C-alpha positions in Angstrom: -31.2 -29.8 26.9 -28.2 -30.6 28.4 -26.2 -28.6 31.4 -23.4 -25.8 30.3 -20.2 -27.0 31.9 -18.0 -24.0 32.7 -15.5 -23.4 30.2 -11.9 -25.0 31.7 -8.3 -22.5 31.1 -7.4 -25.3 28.8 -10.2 -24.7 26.5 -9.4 -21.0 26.5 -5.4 -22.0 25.7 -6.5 -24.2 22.7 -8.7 -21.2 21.7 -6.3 -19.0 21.7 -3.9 -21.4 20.1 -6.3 -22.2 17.3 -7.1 -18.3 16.6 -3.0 -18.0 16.6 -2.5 -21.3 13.8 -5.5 -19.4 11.8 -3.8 -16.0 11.6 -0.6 -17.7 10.7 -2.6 -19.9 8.0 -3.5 -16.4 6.2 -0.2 -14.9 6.3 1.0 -17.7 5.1 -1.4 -18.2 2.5 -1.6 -14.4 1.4 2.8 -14.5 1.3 2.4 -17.4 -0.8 0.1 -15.6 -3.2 1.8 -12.3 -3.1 5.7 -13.9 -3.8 3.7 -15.5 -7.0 2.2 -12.9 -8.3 5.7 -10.9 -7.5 7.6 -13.3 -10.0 4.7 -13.8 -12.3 4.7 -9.8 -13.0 8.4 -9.6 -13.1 9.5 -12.2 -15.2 10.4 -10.4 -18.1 12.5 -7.9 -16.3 14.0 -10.2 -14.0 14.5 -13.1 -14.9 15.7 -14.6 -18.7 14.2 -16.7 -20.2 15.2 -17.3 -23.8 14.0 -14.2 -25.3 15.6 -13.1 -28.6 18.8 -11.4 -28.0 21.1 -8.5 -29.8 24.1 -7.7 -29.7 26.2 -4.4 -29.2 29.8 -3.4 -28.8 30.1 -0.4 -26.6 32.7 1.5 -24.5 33.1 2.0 -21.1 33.2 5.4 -19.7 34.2 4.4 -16.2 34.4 0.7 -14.7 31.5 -1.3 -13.7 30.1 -0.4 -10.3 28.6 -2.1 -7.8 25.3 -0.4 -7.0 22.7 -0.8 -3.9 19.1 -0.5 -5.0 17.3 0.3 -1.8 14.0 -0.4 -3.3 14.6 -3.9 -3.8 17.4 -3.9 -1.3 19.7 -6.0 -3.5 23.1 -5.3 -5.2 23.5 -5.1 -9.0 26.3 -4.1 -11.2 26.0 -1.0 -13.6 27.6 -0.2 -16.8 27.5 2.8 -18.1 28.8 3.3 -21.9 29.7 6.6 -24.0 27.2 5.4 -27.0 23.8 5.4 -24.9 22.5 7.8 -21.9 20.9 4.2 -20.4 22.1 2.1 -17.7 23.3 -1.2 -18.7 23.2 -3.7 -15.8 24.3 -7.3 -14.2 20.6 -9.0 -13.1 21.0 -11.1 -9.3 21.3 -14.1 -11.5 24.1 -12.5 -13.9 26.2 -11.1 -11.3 25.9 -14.5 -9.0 27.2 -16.4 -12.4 30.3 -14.3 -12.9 30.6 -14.2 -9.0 31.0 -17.6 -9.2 33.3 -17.8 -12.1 36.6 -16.5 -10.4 38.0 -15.8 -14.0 35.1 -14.1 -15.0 34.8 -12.1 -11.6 38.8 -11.1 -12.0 37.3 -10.5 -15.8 35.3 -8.1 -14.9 37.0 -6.1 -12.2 39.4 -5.3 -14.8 37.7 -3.4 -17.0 37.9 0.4 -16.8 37.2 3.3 -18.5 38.1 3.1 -22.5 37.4 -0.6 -22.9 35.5 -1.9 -25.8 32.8 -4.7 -24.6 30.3 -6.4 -26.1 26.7 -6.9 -24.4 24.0 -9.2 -25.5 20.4 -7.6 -24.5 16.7 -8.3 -25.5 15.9 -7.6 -28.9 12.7 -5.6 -28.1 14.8 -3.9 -25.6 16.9 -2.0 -28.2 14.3 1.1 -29.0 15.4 2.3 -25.7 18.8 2.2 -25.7 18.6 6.5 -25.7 16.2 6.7 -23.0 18.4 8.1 -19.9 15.8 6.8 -17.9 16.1 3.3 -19.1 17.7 0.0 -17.3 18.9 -2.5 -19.6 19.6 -5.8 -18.2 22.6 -7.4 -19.9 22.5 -11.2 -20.9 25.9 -11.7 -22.4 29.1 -9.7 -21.7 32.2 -10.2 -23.2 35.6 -8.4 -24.2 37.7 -8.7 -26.9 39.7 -11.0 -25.7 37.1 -13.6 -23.4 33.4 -13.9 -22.4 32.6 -13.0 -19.2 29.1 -13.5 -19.2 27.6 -16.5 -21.5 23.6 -16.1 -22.1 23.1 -19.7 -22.3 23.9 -20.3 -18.8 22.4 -17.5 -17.6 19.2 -18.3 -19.1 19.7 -22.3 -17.5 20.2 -20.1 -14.2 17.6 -17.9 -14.6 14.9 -20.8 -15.8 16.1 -22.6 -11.9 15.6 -19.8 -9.9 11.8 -18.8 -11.2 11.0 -22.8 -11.0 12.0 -22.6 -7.2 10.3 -19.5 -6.5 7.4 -20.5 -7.8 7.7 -24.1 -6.0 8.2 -22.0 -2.9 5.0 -19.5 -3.4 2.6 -22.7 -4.0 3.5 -24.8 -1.3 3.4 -21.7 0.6 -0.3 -21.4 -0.2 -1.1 -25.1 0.2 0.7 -24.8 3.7 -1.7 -21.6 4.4 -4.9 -24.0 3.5 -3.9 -26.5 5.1 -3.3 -25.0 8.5 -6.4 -23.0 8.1 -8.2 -26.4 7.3 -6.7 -28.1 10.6 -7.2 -25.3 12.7 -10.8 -24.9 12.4 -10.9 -29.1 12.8 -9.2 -29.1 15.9 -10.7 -25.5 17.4 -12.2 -26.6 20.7 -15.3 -24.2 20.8 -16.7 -26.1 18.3 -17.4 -28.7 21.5 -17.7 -25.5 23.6 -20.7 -24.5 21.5 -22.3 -28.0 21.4 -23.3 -27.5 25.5 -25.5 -24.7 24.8 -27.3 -27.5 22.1 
């Protein structure tokens, strides 16, 4: 049996240093697998994806707004019309298209109350178009005179974004393995343990 050597500072650093890259390993890991899940279970409200599609021609009762959600902490663009009691809205992907469009922006910040505009929603969508309650993402948008918002692009925008997310929440989780893998490789009281052998 050999002799216990006394532990050096330098094995209690690495300790501690390994015990740190292990708790960072399962927060990494565990963000990874929560930002999935987040975009797996939210696809259909926020992202488009080529779902069928209808279209409607309302009018505005007042101009579009630009609302804060603090629950989400994001900024979205509401529409409300004088045919249905719902909220029609501008997704993150939607608004950042016309944002980006500076006709369509300019497009947009024109309309007030009394205009006639047509939105494209989701076809299964349309049974609550009375609900007060309800929020109804828009796809399309257009006046009678240009399109502000086209569906195509938004659903070429939409399909990006939910790709790169998802990249991100995977490689998040193979980081999180991998750093718990390494960690417990390198962790010097593995060799600390072998004296008392």
């Amino acid at each position: 049996m050999s002799i216990l050597q006394p532990t050096s500072p330098y094995t209690y650093t690495m300790a501690n240093k390994s015990i740190s890259s292990r708790n960072l390993a399962g927060l990494t890991f565990f963000s990874g697998i929560i930002f999935l899940l987040l975009n797996l279970t939210s696809i259909h409200s926020e992202y488009y994806l080529g779902e069928d599609l209808v279209e409607i021609t309302v009018k505005m009762t007042e101009s579009p707004a630009d609302i804060h959600t603090r629950s989400t902490a994001t900024t979205r663009y509401s529409l409300k019309t004088a045919e249905y009691p719902c909220e029609f809205w501008l997704s993150f992907s939607a608004y950042k298209l016309i944002k980006d469009d500076k006709a369509a922006k300019k497009q947009l910040d024109q309309i007030i109350a009394g205009d006639l505009v047509t939105v494209e929603i989701r076809a299964n969508k349309k049974i609550y178009l009375e609900q007060s309650s309800a929020a109804m993402p828009v796809m399309g948008l257009k006046t009678q005179t240009s399109q502000i918002l086209d569906s195509k692009k938004l659903e070429q925008a939409d399909k990006k974004r939910l790709m790169i997310n998802i990249g991100l929440s995977i490689l998040a989780i193979i980081g999180g393995i991998l750093i718990f893998f390494f960690s417990k490789e390198s962790n010097p009281l593995n060799s600390v343990a072998e004296n008392f052998s």
